[in-house]
Every structure is written in C-alpha cells, then in structure tokens.
Coordinates of C-alpha atoms in Angstrom, one line a residue:
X1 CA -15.3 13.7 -53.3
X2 CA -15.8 10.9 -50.9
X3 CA -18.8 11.0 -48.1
X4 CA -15.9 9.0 -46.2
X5 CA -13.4 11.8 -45.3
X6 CA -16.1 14.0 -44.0
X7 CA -17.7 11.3 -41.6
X8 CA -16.3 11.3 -38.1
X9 CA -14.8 7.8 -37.3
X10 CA -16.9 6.2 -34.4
X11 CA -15.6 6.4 -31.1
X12 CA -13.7 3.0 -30.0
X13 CA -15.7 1.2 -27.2
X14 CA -13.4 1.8 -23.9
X15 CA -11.7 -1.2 -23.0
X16 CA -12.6 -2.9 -19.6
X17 CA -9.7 -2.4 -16.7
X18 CA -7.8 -0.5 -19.1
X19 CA -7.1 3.5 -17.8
X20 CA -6.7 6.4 -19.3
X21 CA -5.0 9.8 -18.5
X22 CA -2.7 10.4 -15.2
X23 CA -2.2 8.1 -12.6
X24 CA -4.6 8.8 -9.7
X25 CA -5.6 8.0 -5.9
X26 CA -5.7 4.5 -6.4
X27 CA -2.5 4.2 -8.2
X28 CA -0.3 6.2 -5.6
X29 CA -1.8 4.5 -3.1
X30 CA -0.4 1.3 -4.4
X31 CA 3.0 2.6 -5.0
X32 CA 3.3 3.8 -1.4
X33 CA 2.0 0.4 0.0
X34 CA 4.6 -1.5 -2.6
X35 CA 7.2 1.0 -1.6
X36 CA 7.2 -0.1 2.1
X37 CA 6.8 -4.2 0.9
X38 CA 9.7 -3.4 -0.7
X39 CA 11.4 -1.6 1.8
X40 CA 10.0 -4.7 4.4
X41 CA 12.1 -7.5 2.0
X42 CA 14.7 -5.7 0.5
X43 CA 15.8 -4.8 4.8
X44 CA 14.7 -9.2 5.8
X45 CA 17.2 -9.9 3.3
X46 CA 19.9 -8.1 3.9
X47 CA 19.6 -8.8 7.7
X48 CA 19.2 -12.7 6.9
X49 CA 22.3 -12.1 4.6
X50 CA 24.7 -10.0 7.3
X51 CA 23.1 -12.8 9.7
X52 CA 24.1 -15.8 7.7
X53 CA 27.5 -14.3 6.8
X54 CA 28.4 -11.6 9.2
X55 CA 29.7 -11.8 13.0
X56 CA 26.1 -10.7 15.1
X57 CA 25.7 -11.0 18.4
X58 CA 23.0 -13.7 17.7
X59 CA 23.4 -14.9 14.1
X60 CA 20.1 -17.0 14.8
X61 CA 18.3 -14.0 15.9
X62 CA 19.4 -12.1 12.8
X63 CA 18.3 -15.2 10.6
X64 CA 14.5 -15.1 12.3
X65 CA 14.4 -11.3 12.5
X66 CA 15.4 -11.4 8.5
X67 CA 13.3 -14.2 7.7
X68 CA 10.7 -12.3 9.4
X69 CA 11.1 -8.8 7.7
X70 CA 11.3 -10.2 4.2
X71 CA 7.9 -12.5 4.7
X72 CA 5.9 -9.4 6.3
X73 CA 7.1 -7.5 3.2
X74 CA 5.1 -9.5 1.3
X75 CA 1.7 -8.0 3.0
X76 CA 1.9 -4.7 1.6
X77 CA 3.5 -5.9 -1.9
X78 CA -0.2 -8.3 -2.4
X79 CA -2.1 -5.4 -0.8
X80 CA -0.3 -2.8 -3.2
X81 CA -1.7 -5.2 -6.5
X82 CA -4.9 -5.6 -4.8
X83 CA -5.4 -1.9 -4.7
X84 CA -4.2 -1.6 -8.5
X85 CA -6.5 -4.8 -9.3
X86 CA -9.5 -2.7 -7.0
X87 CA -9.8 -5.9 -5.1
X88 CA -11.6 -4.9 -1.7
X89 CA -10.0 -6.9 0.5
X90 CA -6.9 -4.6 -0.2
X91 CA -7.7 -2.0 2.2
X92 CA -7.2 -3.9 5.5
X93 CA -3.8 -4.8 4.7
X94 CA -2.9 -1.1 3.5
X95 CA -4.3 0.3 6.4
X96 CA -2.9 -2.1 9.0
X97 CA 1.0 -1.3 7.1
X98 CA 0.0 2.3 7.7
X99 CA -0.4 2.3 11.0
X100 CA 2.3 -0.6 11.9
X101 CA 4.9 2.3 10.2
X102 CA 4.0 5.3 12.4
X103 CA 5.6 3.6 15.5
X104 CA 8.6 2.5 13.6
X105 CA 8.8 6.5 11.9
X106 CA 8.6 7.8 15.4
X107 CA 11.3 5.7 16.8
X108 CA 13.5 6.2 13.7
X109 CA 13.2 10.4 14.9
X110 CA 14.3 9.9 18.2
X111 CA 17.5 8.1 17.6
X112 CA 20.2 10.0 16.6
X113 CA 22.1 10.8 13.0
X114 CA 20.8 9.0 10.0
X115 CA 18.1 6.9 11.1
X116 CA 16.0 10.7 11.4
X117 CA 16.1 11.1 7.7
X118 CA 14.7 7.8 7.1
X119 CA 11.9 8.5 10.2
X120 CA 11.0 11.4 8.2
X121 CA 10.4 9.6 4.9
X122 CA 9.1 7.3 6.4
X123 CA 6.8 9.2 8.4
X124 CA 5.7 11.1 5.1
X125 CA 5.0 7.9 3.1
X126 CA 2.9 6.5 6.0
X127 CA 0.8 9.5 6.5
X128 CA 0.3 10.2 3.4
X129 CA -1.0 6.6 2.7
X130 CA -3.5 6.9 5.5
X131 CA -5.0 9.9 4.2
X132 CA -5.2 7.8 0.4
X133 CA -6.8 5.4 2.2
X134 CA -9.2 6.3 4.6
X135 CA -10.3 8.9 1.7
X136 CA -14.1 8.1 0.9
X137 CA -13.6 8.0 -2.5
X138 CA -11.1 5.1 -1.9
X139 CA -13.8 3.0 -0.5
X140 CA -16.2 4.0 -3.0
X141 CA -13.6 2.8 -5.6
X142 CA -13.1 -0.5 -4.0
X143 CA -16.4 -1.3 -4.1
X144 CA -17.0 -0.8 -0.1
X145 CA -20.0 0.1 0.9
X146 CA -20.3 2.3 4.0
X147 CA -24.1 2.9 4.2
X148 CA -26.0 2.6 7.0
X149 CA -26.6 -0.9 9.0
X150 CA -30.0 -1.5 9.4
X151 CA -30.8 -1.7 13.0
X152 CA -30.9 -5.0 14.9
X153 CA -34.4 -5.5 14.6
X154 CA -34.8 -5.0 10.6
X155 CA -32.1 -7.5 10.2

C-alpha cells in the first residue's frame, strides 16, 4: 500500500486579489455605486437621444442635460471598480453619489404617480450605500486610516 494515499495533499497557497466564499461589504457596495452610474448613463442617453430626435421644448437643452447625465454616470461606474479593486480613492466618489441621490429620491416622492416608486428605490439604494460606506470596516478595508492626528505641535 502506498504512503501516498494516506498523506494529506498540501494546502494550495491562496492566490493574491483572488476571493473566496460570498460576496461581501465591499462587493455590494460596488454594485450599488455601478447601479446608479448605470442608472446616470443609461438616463444621459436616452435624454440626448429623445433630444436629438424628438420634439423638446429646448432640443439643445436636452442635448447638454443628456450629455451631462451620461458623463456624471461615469463617476460612480470608476468609483464602483475602485471599490472592487480596494483602491482608496474610491470612497469620495461613492460617498459624494450617495448623498447627491437623496435630494433627487426626495423629489422623485413628492411628485405624483410613477416617479414615487422610483424615489423609493432610489431612496433605498442610496441609504443603504451610505451605511456600506461610512461602515468602519469599509475604511479599514480600503486601506484608510482614521487614527488619531497628532496635535499641531508634534507635527
């Protein structure tokens, strides 16, 4: 009998970046953030298009607005792979797209049939972000460090 087939193989060294088991904090976090980018370009387009071949009021108003919409969209979608990539710089973004949607979700809820829906979603996505990202263990994971400042005199 062979020695072989009783020995345990060894464990395989973990591979760096690569992760294991459910998605987590970090990982939701990003989907949320790309959700809204998404949201942001998917809405600049199709306002640039009904601009560009529709009958607005101001067709060049709906170009800019359009143009606008689909270019800010692109904040959230770089922010949304700089959380997957733990890049630090990540967070700013994220959190500025947080707070940016709460105004919009609140005005969404005080119009009338079915823009409240979509407040409400939207509402939910952005508050649940800000709690994924203002969550200590967030920063930790990003490599932030929140320690104390020395004072202005040991500096």
């Amino acid at each position: 009998m062979s020695t072989q087939a009783n020995t345990p193989a060894p464990p395989s060294a973990p591979v760096p970046g690569a992760r294991t088991g459910k998605p987590g904090r970090m990982e939701a976090l990003a989907a949320l953030t790309a959700l809204e980018g998404a949201a942001l370009v998917v809405g600049g387009i199709s306002m640039l298009v009904m601009g560009l071949l529709g009958h607005p009021q101001s067709p060049q108003q709906a170009v800019t607005g359009g143009a606008t919409l689909a270019a800010l969209g692109v904040i959230p979608l770089a922010a949304a792979r700089g959380l997957l990539l733990r890049r630090s710089w990540s967070r700013g973004p994220t959190l500025i797209t947080q707070i940016m949607a709460l105004p919009v979700a609140y005005t969404l809820l005080k119009s009338q049939g079915g823009l409240i829906p979509t407040g409400i979603a939207l509402a939910a996505v952005a508050i649940t972000a800000l709690v994924l990202v203002l969550n200590p263990a967030t920063t930790r994971e990003l490599g932030i460090d929140r320690g104390p400042r020395p004072a202005p005199e040991d500096r």
